[in-house]
Coordinates of C-alpha atoms in Angstrom, one line a residue:
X1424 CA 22.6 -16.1 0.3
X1425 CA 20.7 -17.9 -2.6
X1426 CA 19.3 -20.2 -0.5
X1427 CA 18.1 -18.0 2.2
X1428 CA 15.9 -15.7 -0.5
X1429 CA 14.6 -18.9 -1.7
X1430 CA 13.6 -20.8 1.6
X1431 CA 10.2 -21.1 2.4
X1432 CA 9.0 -18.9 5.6
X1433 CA 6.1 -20.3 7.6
X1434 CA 2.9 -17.5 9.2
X1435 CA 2.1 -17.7 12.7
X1436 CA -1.3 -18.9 11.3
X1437 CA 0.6 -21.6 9.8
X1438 CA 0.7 -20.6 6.2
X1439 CA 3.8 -21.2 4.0
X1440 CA 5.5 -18.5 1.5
X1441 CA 7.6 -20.4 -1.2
X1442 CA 10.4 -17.9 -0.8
X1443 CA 11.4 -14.8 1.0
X1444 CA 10.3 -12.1 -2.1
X1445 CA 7.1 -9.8 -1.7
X1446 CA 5.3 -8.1 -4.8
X1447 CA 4.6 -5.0 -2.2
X1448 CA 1.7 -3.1 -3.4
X1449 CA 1.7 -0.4 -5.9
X1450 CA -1.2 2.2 -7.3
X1451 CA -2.3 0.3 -10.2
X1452 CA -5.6 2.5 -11.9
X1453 CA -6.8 -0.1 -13.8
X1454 CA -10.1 -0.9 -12.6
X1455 CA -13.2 -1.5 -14.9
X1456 CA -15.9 1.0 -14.7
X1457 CA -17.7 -0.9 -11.9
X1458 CA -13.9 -0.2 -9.8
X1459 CA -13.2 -4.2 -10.0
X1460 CA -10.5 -5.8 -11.9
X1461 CA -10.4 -6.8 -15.3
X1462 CA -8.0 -7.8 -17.8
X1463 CA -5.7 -5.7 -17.2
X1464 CA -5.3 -6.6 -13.9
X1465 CA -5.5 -10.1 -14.8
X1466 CA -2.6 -9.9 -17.1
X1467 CA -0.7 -7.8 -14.7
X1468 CA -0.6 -10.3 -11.3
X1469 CA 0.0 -13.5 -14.2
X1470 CA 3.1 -12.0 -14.8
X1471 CA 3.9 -11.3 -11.4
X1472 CA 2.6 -14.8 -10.6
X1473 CA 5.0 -16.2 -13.6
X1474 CA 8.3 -13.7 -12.1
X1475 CA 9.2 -15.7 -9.0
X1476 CA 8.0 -13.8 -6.3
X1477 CA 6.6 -16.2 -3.4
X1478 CA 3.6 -13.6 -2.3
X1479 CA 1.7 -11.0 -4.3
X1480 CA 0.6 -7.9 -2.0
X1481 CA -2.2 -5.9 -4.2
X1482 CA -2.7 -2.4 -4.5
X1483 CA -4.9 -0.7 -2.8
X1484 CA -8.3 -2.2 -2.8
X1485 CA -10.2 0.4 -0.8
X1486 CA -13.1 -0.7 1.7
X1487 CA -15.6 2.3 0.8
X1488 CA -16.2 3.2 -3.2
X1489 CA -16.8 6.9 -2.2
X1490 CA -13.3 7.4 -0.4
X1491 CA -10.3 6.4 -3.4
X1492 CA -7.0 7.3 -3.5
X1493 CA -7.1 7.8 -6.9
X1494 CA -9.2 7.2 -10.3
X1495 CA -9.4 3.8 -11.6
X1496 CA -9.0 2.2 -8.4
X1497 CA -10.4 -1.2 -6.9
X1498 CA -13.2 -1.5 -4.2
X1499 CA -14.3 -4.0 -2.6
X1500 CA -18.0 -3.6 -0.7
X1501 CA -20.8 -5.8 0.4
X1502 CA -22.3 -5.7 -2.6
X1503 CA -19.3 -5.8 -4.8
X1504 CA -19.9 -8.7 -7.9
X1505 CA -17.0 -10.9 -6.8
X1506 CA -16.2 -12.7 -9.8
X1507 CA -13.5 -11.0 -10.8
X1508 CA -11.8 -11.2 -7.5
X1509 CA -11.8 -15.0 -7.6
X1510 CA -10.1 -15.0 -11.0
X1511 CA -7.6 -12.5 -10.1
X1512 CA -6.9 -14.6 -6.8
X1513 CA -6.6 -17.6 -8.8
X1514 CA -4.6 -16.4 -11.4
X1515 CA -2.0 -15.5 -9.4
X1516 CA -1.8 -18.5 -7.2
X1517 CA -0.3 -20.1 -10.1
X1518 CA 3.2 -21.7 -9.4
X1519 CA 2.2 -21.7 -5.5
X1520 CA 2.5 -17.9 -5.1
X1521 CA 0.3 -17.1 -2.3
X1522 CA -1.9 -13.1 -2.7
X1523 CA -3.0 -11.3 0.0
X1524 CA -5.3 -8.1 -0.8
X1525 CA -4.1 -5.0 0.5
X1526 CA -7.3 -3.2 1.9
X1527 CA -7.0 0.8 2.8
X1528 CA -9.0 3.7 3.5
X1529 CA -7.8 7.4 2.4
X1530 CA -8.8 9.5 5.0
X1531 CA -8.4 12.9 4.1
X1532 CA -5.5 11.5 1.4
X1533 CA -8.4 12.4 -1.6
X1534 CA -8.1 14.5 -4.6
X1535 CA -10.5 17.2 -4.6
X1536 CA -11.5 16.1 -8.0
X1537 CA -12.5 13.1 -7.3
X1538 CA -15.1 14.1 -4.9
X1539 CA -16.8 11.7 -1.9
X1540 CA -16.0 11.4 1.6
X1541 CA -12.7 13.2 2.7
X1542 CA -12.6 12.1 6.0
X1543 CA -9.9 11.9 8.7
X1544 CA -9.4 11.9 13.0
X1545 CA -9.7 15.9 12.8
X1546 CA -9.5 18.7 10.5
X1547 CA -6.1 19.2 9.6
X1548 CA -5.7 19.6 5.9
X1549 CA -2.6 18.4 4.0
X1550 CA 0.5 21.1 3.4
X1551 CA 1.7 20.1 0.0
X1552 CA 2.9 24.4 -0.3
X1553 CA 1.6 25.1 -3.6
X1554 CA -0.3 22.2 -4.4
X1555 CA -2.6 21.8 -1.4
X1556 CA -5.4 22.6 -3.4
X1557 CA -5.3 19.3 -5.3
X1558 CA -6.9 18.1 -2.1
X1559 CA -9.9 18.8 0.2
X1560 CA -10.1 19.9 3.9
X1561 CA -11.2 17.1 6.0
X1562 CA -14.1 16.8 8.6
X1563 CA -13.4 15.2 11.9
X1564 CA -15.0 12.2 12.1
X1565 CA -18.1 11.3 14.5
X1566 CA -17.9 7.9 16.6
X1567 CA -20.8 6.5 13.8
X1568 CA -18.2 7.6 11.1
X1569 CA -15.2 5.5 13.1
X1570 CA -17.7 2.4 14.1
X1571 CA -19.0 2.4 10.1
X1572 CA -14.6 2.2 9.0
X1573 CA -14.1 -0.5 11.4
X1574 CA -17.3 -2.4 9.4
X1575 CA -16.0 -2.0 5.9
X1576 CA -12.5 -3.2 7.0
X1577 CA -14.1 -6.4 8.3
X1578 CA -16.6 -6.6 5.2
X1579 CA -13.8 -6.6 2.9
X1580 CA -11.9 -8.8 4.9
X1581 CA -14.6 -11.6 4.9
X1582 CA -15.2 -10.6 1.1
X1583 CA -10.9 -11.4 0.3
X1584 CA -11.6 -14.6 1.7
X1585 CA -14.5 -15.7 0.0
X1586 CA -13.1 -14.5 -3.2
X1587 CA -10.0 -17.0 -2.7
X1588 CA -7.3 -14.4 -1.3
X1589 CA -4.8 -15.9 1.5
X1590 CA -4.6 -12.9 3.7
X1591 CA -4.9 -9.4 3.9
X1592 CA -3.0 -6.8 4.7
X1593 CA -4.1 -3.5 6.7
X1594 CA -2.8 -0.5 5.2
X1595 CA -1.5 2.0 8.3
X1596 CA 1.0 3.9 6.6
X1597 CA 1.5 6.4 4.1
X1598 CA -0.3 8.8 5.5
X1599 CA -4.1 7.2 4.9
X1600 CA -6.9 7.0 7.1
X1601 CA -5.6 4.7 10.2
X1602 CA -1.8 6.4 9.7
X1603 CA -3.8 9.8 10.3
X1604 CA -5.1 8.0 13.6
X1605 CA -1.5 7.3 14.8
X1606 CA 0.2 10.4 13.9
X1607 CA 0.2 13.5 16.4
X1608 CA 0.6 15.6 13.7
X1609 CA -3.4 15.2 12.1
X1610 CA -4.4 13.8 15.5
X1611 CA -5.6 16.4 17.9
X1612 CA -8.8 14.7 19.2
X1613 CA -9.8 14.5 22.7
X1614 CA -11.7 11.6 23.1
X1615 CA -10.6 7.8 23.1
X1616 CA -9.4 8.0 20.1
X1617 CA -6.6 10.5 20.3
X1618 CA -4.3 11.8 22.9
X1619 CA -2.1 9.3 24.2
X1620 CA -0.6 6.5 21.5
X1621 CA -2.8 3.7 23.1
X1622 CA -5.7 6.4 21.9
X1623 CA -4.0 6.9 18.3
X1624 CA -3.9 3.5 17.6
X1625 CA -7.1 1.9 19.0
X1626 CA -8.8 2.2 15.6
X1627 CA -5.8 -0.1 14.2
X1628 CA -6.2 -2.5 17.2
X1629 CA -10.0 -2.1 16.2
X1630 CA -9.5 -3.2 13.2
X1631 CA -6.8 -6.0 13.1
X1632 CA -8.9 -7.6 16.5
X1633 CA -12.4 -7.8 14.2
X1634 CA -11.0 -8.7 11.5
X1635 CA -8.6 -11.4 12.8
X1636 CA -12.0 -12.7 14.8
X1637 CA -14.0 -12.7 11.2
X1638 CA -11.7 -14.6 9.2
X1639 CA -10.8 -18.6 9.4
X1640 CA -7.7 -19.3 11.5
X1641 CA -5.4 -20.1 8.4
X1642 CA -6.2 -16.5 6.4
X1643 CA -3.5 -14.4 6.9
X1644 CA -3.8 -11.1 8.7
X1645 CA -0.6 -8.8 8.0
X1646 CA -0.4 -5.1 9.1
X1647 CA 1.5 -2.2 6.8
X1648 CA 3.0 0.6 9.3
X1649 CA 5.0 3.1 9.1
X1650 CA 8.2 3.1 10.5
X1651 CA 8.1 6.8 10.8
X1652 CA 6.2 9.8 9.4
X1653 CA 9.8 11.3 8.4
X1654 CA 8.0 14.7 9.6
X1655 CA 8.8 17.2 12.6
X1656 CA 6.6 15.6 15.9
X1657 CA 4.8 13.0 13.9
X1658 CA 4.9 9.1 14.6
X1659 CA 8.1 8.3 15.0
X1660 CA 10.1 4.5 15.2
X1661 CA 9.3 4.5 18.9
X1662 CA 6.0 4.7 18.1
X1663 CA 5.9 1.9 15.8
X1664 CA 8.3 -0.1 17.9
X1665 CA 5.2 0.4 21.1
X1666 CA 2.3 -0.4 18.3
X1667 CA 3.7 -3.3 16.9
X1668 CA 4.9 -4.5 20.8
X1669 CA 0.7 -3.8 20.6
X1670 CA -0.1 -5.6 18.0
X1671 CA 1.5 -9.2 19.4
X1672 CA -1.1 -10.7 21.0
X1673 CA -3.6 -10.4 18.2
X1674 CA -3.1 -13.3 15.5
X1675 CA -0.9 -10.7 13.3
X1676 CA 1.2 -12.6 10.5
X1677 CA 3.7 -9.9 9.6
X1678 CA 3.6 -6.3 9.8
X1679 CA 5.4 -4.1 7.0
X1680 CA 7.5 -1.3 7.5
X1681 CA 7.3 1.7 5.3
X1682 CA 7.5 5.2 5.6
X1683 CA 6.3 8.6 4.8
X1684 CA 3.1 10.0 3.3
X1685 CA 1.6 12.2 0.7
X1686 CA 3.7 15.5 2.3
X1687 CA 6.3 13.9 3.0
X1688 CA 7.2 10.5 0.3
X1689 CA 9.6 8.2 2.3
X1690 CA 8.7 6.0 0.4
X1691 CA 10.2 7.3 -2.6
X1692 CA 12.8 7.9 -0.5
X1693 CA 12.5 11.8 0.0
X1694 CA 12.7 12.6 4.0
X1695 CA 10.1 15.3 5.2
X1696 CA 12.8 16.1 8.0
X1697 CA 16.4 16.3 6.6
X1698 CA 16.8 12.8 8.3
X1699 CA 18.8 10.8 4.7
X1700 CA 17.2 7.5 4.1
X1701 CA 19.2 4.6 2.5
X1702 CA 20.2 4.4 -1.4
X1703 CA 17.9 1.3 -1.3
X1704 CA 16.6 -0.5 1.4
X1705 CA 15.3 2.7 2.7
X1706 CA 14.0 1.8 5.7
X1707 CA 15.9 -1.0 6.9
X1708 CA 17.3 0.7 9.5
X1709 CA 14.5 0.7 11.5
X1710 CA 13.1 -2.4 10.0
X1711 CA 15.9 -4.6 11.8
X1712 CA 15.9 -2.2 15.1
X1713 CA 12.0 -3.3 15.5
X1714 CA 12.5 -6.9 14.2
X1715 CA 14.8 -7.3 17.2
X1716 CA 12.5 -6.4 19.6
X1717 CA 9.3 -8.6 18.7
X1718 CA 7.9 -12.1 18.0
X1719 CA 6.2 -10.8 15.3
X1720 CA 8.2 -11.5 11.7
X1721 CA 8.9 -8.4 10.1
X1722 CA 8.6 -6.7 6.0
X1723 CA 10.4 -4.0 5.2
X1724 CA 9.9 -2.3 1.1
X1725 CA 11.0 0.6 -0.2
X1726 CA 13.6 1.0 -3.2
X1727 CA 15.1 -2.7 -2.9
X1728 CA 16.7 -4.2 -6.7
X1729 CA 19.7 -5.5 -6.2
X1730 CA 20.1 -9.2 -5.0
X1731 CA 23.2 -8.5 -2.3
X1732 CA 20.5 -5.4 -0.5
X1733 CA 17.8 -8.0 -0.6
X1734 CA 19.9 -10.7 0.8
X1735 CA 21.1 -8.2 3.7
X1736 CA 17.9 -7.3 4.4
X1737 CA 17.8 -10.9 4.8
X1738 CA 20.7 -11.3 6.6
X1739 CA 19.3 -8.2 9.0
X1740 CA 16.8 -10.3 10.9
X1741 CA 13.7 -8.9 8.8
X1742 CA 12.0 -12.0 7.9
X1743 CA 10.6 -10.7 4.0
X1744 CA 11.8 -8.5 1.7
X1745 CA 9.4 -6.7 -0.8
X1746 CA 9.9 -4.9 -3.7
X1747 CA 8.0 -3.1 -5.6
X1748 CA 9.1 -0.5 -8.6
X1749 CA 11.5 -2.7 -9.5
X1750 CA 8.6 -5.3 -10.4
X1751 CA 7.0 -2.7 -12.1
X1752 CA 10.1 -2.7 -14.6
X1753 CA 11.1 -5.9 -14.5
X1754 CA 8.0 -8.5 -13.0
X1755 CA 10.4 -11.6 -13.8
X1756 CA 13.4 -10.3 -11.5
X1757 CA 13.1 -12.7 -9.1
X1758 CA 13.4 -15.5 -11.4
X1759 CA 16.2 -13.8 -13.3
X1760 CA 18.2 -13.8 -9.6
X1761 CA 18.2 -17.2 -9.7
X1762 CA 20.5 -17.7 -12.8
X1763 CA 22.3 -14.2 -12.2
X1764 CA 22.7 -12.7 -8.8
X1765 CA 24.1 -9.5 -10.6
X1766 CA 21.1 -8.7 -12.2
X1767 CA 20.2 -5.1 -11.3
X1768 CA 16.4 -3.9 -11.3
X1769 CA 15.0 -0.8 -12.3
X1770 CA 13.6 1.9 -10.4
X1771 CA 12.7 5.2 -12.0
X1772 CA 14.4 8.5 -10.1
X1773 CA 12.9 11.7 -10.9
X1774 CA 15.1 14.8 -9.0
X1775 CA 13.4 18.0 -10.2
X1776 CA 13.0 20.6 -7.6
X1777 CA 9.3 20.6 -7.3
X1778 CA 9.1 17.2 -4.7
X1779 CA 5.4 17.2 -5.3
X1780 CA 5.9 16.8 -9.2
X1781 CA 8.7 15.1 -8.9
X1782 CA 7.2 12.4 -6.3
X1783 CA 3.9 12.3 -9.3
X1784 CA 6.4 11.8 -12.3
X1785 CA 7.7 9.0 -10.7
X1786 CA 4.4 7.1 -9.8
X1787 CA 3.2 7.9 -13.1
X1788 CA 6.7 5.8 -14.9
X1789 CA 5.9 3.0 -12.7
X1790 CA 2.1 3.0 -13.6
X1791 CA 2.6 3.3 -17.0
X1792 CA 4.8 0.1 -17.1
X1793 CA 1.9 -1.4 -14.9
X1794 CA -0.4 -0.9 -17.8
X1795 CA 1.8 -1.8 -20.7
X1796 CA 2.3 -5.2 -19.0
X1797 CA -2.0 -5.1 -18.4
X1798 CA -1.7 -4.5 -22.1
X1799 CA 0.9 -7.4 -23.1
X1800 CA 3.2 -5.3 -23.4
X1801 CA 6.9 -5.3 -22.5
X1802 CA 8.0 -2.2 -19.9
X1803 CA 10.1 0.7 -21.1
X1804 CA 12.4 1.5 -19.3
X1805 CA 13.4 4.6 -20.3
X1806 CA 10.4 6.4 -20.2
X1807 CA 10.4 10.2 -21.0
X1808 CA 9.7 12.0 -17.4
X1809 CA 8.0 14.7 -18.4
X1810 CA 5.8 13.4 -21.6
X1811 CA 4.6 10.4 -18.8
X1812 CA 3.4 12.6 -16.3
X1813 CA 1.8 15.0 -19.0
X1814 CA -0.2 11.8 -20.3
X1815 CA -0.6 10.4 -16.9
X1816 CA -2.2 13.6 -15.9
X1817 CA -4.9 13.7 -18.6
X1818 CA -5.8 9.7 -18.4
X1819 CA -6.1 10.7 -14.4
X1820 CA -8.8 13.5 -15.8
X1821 CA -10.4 11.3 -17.7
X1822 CA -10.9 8.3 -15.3
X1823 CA -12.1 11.1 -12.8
X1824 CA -14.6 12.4 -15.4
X1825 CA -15.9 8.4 -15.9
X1826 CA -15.9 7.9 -12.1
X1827 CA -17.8 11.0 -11.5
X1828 CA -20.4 10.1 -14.2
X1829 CA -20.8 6.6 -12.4
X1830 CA -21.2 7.7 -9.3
X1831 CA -22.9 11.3 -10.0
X1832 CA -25.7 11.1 -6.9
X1833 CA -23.0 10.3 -4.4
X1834 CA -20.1 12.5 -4.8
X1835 CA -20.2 16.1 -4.5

């Protein structure tokens, strides 16, 4: 089992992972001002590029600097300085770790704070009960709206590359802008672009073809998707089983299998639909029915830290395993599993009754190890739930005030 985590896995465009462990992406927040990294990024992917994994995954570098997921984010535009991408792509191609850049849209997935576009396939507006004022109605968007996504995908693409990156990876799931494409549920448009699941996903076809066609032949182009919604009549595993049967013939390199979204946080491993997920390796399930049904090598992430789960993910027929949180709280563990297979990660598991709060204490532990390791810093591990989302909260505000102030003309 060693040996298979540590083998080398050759891309269909002919790149070569040392080993089978992904750095999958996380919400980081720790842009500069100007929304591009800095030190604290820097120090962040060394350590991840010192911990063993064989590819870093980003987080979310978002393709339009008016549509974020959150404050404190990365963008990557046109006219984006791209300095600081090429040292934070060489930094953590150290020790022949390969990085792709993880590049997303939001959709209508924006805090109302935050202000900007909030766009998505129609008007549906998220249902988080209480909280669903943290976050804007939607507009549908026109055909100039879709054509103009398509052309910041491809810009940052092209951008990734020049900057040093090995690959990208399309973000599909979780509920973002090209997940609210595929899903029936925020779907209802009539025109090519909704209807039928050839419809849904032709602006994910769209996107992976013109991309693939912009890029050099060796820069990887991998896919994140979910492997359901994990709510009533939304995209379901026979969906993603048909769209990544779709996605075959167009120079993919992997596609990812999560889960979930903002209303219903699979990935955290809370079902929006009573189905139970997995202890870890939440998604597995579906990860090895799909990877038995296409050419295409398959990821699966979500709550993997133990060596024997990652080895059986392995052992599965999923081709990489990724792991996240557990990086968060430990970046070295994959060089610790090579000296002692019984070392445990960490993942933080916040149960209060209130999902929504729940779901934002735990993102806030992980990103406040993300930033004490930006910092130097060592991760604590037994962060205070409550006192971290308090703090997280206000540093939220106050990254929303600063973004506000930078970009006071455009967002409304």
């Amino acid at each position: 089992m060693m040996s298979d985590l540590f083998s080398p896995f050759t891309l269909p465009s002919g790149g070569v992972i040392k080993n089978r462990l992904v750095k999958a992406a996380m919400e980081e927040n720790l842009a500069t001002v100007e929304q591009l990294p800095g030190e604290a990024l820097f120090n962040l992917y060394d350590a991840w590029s010192d911990g063993g994994v064989g590819l870093i995954i980003t987080g979310n570098v978002m393709i339009d600097h008016l549509a974020m997921t959150g404050p404190g984010g990365v963008a990557l535009e046109k006219d984006s300085h791209l300095e600081p991408f090429k040292k934070l792509a060489k930094l953590s191609k150290k020790n022949d770790t390969k990085i792709w850049m993880q590049i997303n849209h939001p959709g209508r997935q924006v805090f109302k704070k935050m202000g900007g576009k909030v766009l998505s396939p129609s008007d549906v507006a998220l249902d988080m009960g209480k909280h669903s004022g943290m976050f804007a109605k939607p507009s549908p968007m026109t055909e100039s709206e879709i054509q103009d996504v398509i052309e910041r995908f491809v810009t940052t693409a092209k951008r990734a590359e020049e900057a040093g990156f090995d690959g990208v990876e399309i973000h599909a799931a979780h509920g973002y802008l090209i997940a609210q494409f595929l899903s029936p549920l925020t779907n209802k448009r009539e025109d090519k672009w909704g209807g039928s699941l050839e419809n849904r996903a032709r602006l994910l076809l769209e996107v992976v073809k013109q991309v693939r066609s912009s890029c050099n032949a060796g820069f990887a182009v991998a896919v994140k998707l979910n492997s359901a919604d994990f709510q009533r009549g939304g995209f379901d595993v026979d969906d993603a089983e048909q769209v990544v049967r779709m996605l075959e013939p167009l120079g993919v390199d992997m596609v990812e299998l999560s889960g979930g979204s903002y209303e219903a946080p699979a990935m955290q491993g809370k079902s929006g639909d009573e189905r139970t997920l997995a202890r870890e390796a939440y998604f597995l399930e579906f990860a090895e029915r799909i990877a038995k049904n296409t050419s295409l090598p398959i990821m699966t992430t979500g709550g993997i830290r133990k060596f024997d789960v990652a080895a059986n993910v392995l052992a599965s027929g999923v081709a990489l395993v990724g792991m996240a949180s557990a990086l968060a709280m430990m970046p070295d563990l994959p060089n610790r599993w090579k000296t002692n297979a019984a070392q445990e990660g960490v993942i933080p598991a916040v149960t209060w009754k209130d999902k929504t709060l729940s779901g934002l204490a735990n993102m806030a532990i992980v990103k406040r190890q993300l930033r004490r390791i930006g910092a130097g810093e060592a991760p604590k591990l037994n962060s205070s739930p409550l006192w971290t989302l308090i703090t997280d909260q206000i540093r939220a505000a106050k990254l929303t005030k600063r973004y506000r102030k930078q970009y006071q003309n455009e967002v409304v």
